[in-house]
Coordinates of C-alpha atoms in Angstrom, one line a residue:
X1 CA 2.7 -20.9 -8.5
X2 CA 5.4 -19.5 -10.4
X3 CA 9.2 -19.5 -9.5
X4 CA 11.7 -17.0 -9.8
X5 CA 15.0 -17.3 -9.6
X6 CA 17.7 -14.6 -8.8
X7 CA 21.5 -15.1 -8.8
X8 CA 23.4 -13.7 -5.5
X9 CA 26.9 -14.0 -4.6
X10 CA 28.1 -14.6 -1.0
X11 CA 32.3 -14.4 -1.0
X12 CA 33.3 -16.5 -4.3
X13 CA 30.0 -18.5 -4.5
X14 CA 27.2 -18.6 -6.6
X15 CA 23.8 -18.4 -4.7
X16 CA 20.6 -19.9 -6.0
X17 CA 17.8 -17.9 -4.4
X18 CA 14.5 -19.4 -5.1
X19 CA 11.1 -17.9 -4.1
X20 CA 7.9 -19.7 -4.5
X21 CA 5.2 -17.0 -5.3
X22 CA 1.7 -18.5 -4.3
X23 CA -1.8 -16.5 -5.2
X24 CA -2.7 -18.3 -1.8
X25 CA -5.8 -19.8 -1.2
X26 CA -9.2 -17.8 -1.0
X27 CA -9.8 -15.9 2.4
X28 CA -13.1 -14.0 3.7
X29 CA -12.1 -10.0 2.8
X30 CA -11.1 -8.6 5.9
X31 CA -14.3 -6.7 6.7
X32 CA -15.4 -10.1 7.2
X33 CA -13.1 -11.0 9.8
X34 CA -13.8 -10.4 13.3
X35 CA -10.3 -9.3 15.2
X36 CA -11.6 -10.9 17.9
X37 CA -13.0 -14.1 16.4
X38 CA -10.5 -16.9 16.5
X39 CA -12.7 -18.9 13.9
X40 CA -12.6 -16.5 11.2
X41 CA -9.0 -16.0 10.8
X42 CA -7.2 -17.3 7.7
X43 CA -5.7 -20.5 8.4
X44 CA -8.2 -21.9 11.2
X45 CA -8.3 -25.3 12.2
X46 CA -6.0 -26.1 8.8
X47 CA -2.1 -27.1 8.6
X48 CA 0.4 -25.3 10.2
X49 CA 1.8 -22.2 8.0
X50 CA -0.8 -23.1 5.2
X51 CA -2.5 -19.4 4.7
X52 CA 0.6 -17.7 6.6
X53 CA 3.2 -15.5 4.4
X54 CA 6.5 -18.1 3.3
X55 CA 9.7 -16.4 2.7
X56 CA 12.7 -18.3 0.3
X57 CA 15.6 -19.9 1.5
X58 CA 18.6 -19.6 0.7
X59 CA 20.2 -22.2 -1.7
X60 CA 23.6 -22.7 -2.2
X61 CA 25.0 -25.9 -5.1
X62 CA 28.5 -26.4 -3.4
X63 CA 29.7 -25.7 0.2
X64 CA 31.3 -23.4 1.5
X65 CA 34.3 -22.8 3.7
X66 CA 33.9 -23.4 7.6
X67 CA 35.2 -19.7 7.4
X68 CA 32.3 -18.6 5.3
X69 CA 29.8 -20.9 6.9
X70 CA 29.9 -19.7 9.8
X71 CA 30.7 -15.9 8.5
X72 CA 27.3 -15.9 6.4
X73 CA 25.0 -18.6 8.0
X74 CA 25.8 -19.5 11.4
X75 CA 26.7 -16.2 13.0
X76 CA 24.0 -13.7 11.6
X77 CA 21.4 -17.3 12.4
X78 CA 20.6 -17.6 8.5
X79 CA 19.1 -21.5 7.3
X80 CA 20.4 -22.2 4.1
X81 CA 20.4 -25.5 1.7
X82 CA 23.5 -26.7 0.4
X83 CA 21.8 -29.3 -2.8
X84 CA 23.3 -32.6 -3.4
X85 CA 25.7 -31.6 -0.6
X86 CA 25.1 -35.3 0.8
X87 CA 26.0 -37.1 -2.2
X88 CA 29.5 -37.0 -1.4
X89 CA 28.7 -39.9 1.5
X90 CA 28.8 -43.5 0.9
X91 CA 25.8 -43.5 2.4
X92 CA 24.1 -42.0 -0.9
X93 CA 24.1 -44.8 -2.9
X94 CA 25.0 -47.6 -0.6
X95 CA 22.1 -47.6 2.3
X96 CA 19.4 -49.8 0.7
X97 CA 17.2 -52.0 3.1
X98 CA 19.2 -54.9 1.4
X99 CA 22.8 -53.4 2.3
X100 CA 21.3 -52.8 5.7
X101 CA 20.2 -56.0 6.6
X102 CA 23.4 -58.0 5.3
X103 CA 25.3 -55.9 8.3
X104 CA 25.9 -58.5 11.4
X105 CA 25.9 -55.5 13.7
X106 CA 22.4 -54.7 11.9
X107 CA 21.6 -57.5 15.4
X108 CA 22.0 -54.6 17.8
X109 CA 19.2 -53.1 19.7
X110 CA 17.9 -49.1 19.1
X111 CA 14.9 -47.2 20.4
X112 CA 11.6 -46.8 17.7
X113 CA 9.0 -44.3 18.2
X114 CA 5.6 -45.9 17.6
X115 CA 4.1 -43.5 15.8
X116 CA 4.8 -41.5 12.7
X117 CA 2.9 -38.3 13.8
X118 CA 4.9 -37.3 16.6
X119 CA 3.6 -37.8 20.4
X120 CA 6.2 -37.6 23.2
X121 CA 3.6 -39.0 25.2
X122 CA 4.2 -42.5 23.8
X123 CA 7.7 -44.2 24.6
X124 CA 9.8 -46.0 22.6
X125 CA 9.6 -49.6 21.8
X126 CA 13.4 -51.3 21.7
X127 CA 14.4 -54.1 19.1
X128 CA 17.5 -54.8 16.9
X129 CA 17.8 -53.0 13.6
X130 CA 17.1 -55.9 11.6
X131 CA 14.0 -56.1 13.2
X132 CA 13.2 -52.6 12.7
X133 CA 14.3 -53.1 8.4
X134 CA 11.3 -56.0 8.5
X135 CA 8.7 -54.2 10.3
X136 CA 9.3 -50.3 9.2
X137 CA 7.0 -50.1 5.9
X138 CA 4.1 -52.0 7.5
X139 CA 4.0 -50.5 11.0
X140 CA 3.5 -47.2 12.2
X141 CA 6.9 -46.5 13.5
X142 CA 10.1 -45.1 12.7
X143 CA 13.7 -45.2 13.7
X144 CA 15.5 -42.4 15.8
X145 CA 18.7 -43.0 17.2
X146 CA 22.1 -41.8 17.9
X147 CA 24.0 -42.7 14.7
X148 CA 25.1 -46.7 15.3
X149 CA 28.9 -46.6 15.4
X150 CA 28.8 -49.6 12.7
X151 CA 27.3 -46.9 9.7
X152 CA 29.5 -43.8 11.0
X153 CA 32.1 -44.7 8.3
X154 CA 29.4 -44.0 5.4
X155 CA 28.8 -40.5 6.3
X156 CA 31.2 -38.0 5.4
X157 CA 31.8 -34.7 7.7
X158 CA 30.5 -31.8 5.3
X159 CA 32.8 -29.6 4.3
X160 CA 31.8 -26.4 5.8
X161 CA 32.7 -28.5 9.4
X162 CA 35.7 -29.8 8.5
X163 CA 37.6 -27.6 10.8
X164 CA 39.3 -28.8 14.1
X165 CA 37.9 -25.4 16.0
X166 CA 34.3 -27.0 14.8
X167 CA 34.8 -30.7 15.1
X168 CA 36.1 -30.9 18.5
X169 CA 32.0 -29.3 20.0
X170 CA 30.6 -32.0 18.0
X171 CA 28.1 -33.2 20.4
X172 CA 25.8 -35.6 18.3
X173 CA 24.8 -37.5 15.2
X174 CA 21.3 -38.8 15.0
X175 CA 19.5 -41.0 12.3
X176 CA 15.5 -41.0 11.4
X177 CA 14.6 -43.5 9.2
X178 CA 11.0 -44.1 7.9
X179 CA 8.9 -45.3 5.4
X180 CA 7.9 -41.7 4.7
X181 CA 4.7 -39.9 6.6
X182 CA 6.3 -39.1 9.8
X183 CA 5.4 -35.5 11.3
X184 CA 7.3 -33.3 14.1
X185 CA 5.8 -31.6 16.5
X186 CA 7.0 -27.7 15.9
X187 CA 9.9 -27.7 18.4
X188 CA 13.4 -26.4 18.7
X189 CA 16.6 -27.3 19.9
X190 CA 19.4 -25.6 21.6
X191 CA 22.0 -26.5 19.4
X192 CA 23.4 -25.7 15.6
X193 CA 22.3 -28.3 13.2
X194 CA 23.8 -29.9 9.6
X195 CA 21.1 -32.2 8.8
X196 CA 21.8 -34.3 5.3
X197 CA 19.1 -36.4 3.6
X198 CA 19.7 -39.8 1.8
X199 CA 16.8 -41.3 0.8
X200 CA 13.1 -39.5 0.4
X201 CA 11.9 -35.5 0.5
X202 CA 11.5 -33.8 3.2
X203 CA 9.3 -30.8 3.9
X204 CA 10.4 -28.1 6.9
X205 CA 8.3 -25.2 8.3
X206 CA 10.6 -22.3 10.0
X207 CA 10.1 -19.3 12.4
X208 CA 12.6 -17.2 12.8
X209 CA 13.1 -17.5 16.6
X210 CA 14.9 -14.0 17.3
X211 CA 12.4 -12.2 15.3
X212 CA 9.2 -14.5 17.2
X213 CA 10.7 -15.7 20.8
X214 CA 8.4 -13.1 22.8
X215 CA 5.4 -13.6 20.6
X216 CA 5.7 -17.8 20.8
X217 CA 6.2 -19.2 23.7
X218 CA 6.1 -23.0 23.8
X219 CA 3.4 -24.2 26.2
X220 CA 5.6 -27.5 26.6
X221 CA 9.0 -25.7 27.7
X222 CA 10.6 -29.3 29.1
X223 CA 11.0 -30.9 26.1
X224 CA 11.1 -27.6 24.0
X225 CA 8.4 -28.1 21.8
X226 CA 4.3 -26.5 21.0
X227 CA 1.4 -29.0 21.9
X228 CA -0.5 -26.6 18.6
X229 CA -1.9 -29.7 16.2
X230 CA 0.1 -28.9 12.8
X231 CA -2.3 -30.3 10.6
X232 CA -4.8 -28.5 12.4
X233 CA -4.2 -25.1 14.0
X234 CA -6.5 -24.1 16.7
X235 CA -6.2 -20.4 16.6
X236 CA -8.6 -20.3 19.7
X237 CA -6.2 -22.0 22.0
X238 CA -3.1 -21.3 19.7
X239 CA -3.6 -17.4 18.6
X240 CA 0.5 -16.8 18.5
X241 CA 1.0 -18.5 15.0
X242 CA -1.8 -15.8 14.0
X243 CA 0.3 -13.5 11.7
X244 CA 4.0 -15.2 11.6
X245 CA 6.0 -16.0 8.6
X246 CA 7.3 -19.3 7.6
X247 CA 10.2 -20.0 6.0
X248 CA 9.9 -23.2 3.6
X249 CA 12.3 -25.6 2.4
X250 CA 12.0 -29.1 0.4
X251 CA 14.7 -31.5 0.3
X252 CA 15.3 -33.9 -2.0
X253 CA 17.4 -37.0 -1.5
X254 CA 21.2 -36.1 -1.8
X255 CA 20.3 -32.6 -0.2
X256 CA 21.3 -30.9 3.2
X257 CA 20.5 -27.7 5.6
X258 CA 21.5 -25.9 8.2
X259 CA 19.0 -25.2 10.8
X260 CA 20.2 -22.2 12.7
X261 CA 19.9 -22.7 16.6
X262 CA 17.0 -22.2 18.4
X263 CA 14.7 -21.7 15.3
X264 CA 11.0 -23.0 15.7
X265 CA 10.7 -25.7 12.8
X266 CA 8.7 -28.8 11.8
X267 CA 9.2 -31.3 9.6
X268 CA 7.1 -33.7 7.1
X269 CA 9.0 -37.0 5.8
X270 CA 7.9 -38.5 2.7
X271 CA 8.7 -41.9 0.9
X272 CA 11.3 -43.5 2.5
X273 CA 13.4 -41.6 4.7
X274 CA 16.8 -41.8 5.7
X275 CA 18.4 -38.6 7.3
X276 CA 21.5 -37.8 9.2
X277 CA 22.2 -34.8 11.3
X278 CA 24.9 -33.2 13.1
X279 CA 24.9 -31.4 16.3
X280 CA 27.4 -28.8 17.6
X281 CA 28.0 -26.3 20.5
X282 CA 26.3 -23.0 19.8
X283 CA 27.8 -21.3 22.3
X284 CA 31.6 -23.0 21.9
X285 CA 34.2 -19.9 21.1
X286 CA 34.2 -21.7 17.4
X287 CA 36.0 -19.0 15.4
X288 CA 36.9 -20.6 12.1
X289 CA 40.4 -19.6 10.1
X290 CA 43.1 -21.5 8.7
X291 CA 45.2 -21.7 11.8
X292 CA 41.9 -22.8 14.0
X293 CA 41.2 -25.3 11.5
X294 CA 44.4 -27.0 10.9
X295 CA 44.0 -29.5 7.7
X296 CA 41.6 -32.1 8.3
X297 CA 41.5 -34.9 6.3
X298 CA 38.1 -34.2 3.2
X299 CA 37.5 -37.9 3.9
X300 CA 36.7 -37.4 7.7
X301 CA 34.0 -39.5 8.5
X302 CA 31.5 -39.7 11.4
X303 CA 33.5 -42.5 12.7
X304 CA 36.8 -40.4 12.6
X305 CA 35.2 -37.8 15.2
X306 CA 34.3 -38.0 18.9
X307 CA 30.4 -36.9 19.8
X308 CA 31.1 -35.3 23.4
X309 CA 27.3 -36.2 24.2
X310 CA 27.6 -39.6 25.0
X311 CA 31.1 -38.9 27.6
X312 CA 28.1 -37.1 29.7
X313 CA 26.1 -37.8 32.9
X314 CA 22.5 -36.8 32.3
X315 CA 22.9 -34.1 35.5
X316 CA 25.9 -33.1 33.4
X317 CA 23.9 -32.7 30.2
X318 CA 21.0 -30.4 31.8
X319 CA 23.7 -28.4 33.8
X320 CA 25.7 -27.5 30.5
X321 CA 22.9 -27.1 28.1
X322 CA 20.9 -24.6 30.4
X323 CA 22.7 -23.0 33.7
X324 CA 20.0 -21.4 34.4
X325 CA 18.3 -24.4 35.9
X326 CA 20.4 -24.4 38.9
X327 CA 19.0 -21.3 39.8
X328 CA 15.9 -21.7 38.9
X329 CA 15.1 -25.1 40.7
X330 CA 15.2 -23.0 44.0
X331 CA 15.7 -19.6 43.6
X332 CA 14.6 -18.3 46.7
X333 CA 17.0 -20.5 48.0
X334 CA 19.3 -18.9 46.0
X335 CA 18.3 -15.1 46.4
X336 CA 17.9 -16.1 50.4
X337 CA 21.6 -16.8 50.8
X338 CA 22.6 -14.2 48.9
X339 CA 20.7 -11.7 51.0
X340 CA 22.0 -13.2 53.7
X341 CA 26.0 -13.1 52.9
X342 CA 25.2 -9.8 51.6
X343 CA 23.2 -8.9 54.7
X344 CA 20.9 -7.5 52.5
X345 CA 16.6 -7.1 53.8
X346 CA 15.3 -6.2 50.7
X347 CA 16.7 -6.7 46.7
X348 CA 16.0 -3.8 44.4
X349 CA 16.2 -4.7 40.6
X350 CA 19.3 -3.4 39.4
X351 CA 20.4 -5.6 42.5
X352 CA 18.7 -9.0 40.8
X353 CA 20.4 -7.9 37.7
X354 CA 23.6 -8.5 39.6
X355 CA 22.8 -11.6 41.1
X356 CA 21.9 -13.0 37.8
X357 CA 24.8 -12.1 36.4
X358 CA 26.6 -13.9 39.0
X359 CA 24.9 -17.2 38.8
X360 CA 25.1 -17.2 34.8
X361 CA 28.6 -15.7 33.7
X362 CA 28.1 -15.5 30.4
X363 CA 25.6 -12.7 31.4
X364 CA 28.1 -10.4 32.6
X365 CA 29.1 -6.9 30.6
X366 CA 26.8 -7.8 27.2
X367 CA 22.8 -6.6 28.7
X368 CA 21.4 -4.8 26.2
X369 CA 18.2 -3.1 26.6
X370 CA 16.1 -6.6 25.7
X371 CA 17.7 -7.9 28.3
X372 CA 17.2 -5.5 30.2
X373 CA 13.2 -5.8 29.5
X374 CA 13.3 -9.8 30.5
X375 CA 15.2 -9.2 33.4
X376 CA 12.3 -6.8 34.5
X377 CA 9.8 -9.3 33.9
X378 CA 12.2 -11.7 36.1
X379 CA 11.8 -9.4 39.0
X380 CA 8.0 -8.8 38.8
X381 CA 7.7 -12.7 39.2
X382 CA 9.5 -13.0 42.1
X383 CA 8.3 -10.0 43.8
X384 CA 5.2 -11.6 44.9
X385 CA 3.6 -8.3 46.5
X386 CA 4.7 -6.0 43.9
X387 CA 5.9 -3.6 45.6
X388 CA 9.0 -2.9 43.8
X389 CA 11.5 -4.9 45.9
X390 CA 12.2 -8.3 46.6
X391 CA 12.4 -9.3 50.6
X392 CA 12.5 -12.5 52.3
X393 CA 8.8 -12.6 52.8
X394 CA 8.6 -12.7 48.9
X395 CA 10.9 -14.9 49.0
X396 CA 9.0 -17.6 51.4
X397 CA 5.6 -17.0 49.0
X398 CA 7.5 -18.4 45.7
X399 CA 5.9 -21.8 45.2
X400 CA 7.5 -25.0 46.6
X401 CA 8.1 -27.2 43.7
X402 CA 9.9 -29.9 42.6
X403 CA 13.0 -28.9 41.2
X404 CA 11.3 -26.0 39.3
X405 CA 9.1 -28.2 37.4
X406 CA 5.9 -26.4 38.4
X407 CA 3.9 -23.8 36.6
X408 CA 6.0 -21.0 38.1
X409 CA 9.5 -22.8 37.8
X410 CA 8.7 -23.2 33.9
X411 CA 7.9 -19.3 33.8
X412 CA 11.0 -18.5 35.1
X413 CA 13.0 -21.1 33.7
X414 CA 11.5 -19.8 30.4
X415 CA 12.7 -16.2 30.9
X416 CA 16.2 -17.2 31.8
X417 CA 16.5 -19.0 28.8
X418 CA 15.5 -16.0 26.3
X419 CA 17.7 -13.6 28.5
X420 CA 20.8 -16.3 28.0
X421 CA 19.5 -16.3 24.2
X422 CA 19.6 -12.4 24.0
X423 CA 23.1 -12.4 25.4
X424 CA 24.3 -15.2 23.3
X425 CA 23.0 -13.0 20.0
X426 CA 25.4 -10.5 21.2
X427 CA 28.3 -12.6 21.7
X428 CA 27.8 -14.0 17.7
X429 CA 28.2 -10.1 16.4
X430 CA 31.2 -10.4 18.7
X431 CA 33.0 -13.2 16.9
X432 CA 31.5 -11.9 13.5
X433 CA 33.6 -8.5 14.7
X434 CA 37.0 -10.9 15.7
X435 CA 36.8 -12.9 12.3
X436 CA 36.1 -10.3 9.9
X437 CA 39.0 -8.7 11.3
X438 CA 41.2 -11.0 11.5
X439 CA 40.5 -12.0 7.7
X440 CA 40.9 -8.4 6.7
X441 CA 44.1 -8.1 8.2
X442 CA 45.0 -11.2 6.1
X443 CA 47.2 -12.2 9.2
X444 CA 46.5 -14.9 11.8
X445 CA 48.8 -15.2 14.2
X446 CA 48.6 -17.8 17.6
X447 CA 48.8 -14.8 19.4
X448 CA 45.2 -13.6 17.5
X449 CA 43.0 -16.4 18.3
X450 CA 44.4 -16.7 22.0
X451 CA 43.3 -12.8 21.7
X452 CA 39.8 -13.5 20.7
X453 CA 39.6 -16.7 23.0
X454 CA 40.0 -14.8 26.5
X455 CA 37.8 -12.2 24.9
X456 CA 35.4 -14.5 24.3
X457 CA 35.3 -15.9 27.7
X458 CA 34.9 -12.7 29.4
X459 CA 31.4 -12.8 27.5
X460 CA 30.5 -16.5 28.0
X461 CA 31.9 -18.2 30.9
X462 CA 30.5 -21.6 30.3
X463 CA 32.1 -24.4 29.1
X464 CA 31.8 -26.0 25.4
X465 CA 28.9 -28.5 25.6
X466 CA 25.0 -28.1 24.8
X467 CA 23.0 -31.1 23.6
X468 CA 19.5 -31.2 22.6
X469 CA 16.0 -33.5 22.5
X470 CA 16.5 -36.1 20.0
X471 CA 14.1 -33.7 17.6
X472 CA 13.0 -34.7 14.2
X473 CA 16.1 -32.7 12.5

């Protein structure tokens, strides 16, 4: 494996760009490989991404401004590390087992997985920290919680955050803690992560979801996350990861990265393992400038910010993060009384494109032709007889479950979700478009960002929370 290193310059920064360039282990020619023969494809019941293309990340050795954060990384969805970005934090050098234990508030109870290799089918056990400190390197467990409010003041908000247009959608901060050996599941999550290690490696898999979302589609769609075995890929049952490039990254202890939201990753701990990351709103109207930001204090801690996550119901949570359920836990509820104030028999699909748009404002004015594709799909679901348009005794044939937690719910639910995501890509370009303009005219007035604000509502029309599954990152 050799490494090469090129030099690249995004605004005033100087941009480590490192590419591991692997021969790659020995594969049958591919005369030898049957198309249609699961088995003999590269990669076969071996580690996820192990005979699969990887593509560098991008590595940065200071941060950058909130402005170009989210001007370079956040908005166009690019990961990048940021090394010995978390050895600005207390927590660094001061978060030994020792230091730990000597806490009193170290007495209070969290929530341990009890296994290392990820299985949401197993739930948590619950006993104080202290507990957890004495058991963690003998047991097969490890700590993830919500960051307790007694360690917030060791961890530092990283720079490129430290912006009140950014701080006030903070929405979580969650700490994994192991004796190394822990393994994700290859999941998601529907919000923007800042995750910074203190202690250990770490070892993170990525798909790029934009390029990927209609070739992998999670088979558990609940909890956001692939049932495929990452240390051993069943292409027979799994035959989406045939063909998909990984992006790679390994952090060492001091290190952090940005995981872009939505993008399909999973993540190896090794030695001991002490991370901390930080959730915020995606889809908050978080344009970053100097009069957005105000002048936050460099020494902002955790414990300095409020995490609107925990101020929510758990029907709150689930309405904010997807809208979309509403309508899907009984949409032929919904589309009957819509026919009916409408007085409407039948629903053509322009029509369903309409209603959609009703029920999920941040639809309205941005469907592109992608969207336009899933919301096809969303009317060949419903209409059951496929005839081309949707009538009430369609309507009474959609299946009767709970809440849309059935097979067909989790269809549609799934659907909704990528056409929300489609939508969302093209309100990003939007605030790319407002910043980039407002930077060039080297003038921000009040009267600017109360511009791009209304704007900005006119595309989304939800309010300024998401939260995720506690995911490993």
């Amino acid at each position: 494996m050799s490494l090469i290193i090129c030099l690249l310059f995004a605004s005033t920064l100087q941009i480590q760009f490192h590419q591991s360039v692997a021969a790659g282990p020995e594969v049958k020619p591919s005369h030898l490989q049957d198309p249609h023969d699961a088995s003999s494809w590269p990669g076969h019941l071996k580690p996820l991404g192990s005979e699969a293309t990887h593509l560098p990340i991008l590595e940065l050795n200071q941060f950058p401004s909130p402005t170009e954060f989210f001007q370079h990384y956040v908005y166009p969805s690019v990961p990048v590390v940021f090394r010995h970005g978390a050895r600005r934090s207390p927590a660094y050098e001061k978060w030994s087992d020792e230091y730990l234990k000597s806490l009193p508030e170290s007495q209070e109870m969290i929530n341990v997985e009890m296994r290392k290799v990820e299985n949401r089918n197993i739930p948590p056990a619950r006993m104080s920290f202290a507990e957890f400190l004495d058991r963690y390197t003998v047991y097969d467990e490890y700590l993830v919680t919500g960051v307790p409010d007694f360690l917030k003041k060791d961890v530092l908000v990283p720079p490129p955050l430290l912006c009140d247009n950014i701080t006030v959608n903070f929405l979580d901060s969650v700490m994994w803690f192991s004796s190394g050996g822990t393994k994700s599941v290859l999941h998601n999550d529907d919000v923007d992560n800042l995750n910074c290690l203190f202690s250990g490696q770490k070892e993170i898999l990525f798909v790029n979801y934009t390029k990927y979302r209609h070739q992998i589609v999670f088979d558990h769609p609940e909890g956001s996350f692939s049932g495929v075995d990452v240390e051993r890929v069943d292409f027979n049952k799994y035959p989406e990861f045939r063909d998909v490039e990984f992006f790679e990254a390994k952090l060492e202890a001091g290190d952090c990265i940005y995981i872009p939201y939505k993008w399909y990753h999973q993540v190896n701990s090794i030695h001991r393992n002490i991370a901390i990351n930080i959730w915020w709103n995606h889809k908050a109207n978080i344009i970053p400038t100097p009069v957005t930001c105000g002048n936050p204090d460099p020494e902002l801690s955790l414990a300095d910010v409020r995490f609107y996550y925990h101020d929510l119901m758990n029907n709150e949570e689930e309405e904010i993060i997807h809208p979309e359920l509403v309508f899907v836990e009984n949409p032929g509820q919904s589309l009957t009384t819509f026919m009916e104030e409408e007085g409407k028999e039948i629903l053509t699909e322009n029509q369903l494109v309409g209603i959609l748009s009703t029920k999920l404002p941040m639809l309205q004015g941005v469907w592109n032709q992608e969207a336009l594709d899933i919301g096809h799909k969303i009317f060949q679901q419903i209409d059951m007889d496929d005839n081309g348009e949707i009538s009430s005794q369609d309507l009474e044939q959609l299946p009767n479950e709970q809440e849309g937690e059935g097979p067909f719910g989790l269809r549609l639910q799934q659907k909704l979700m990528m056409l929300i995501d489609v939508i969302d890509e093209e309100i990003s370009k939007t605030r790319e478009k407002q910043l980039q303009k407002m930077l060039a005219n080297a003038i921000v007035t009040d009267s600017d960002i109360l511009s791009s604000s209304q704007e900005d509502s006119k595309l989304v029309g939800t309010v300024d929370e998401t939260k995720s599954d506690k995911d490993e990152l």
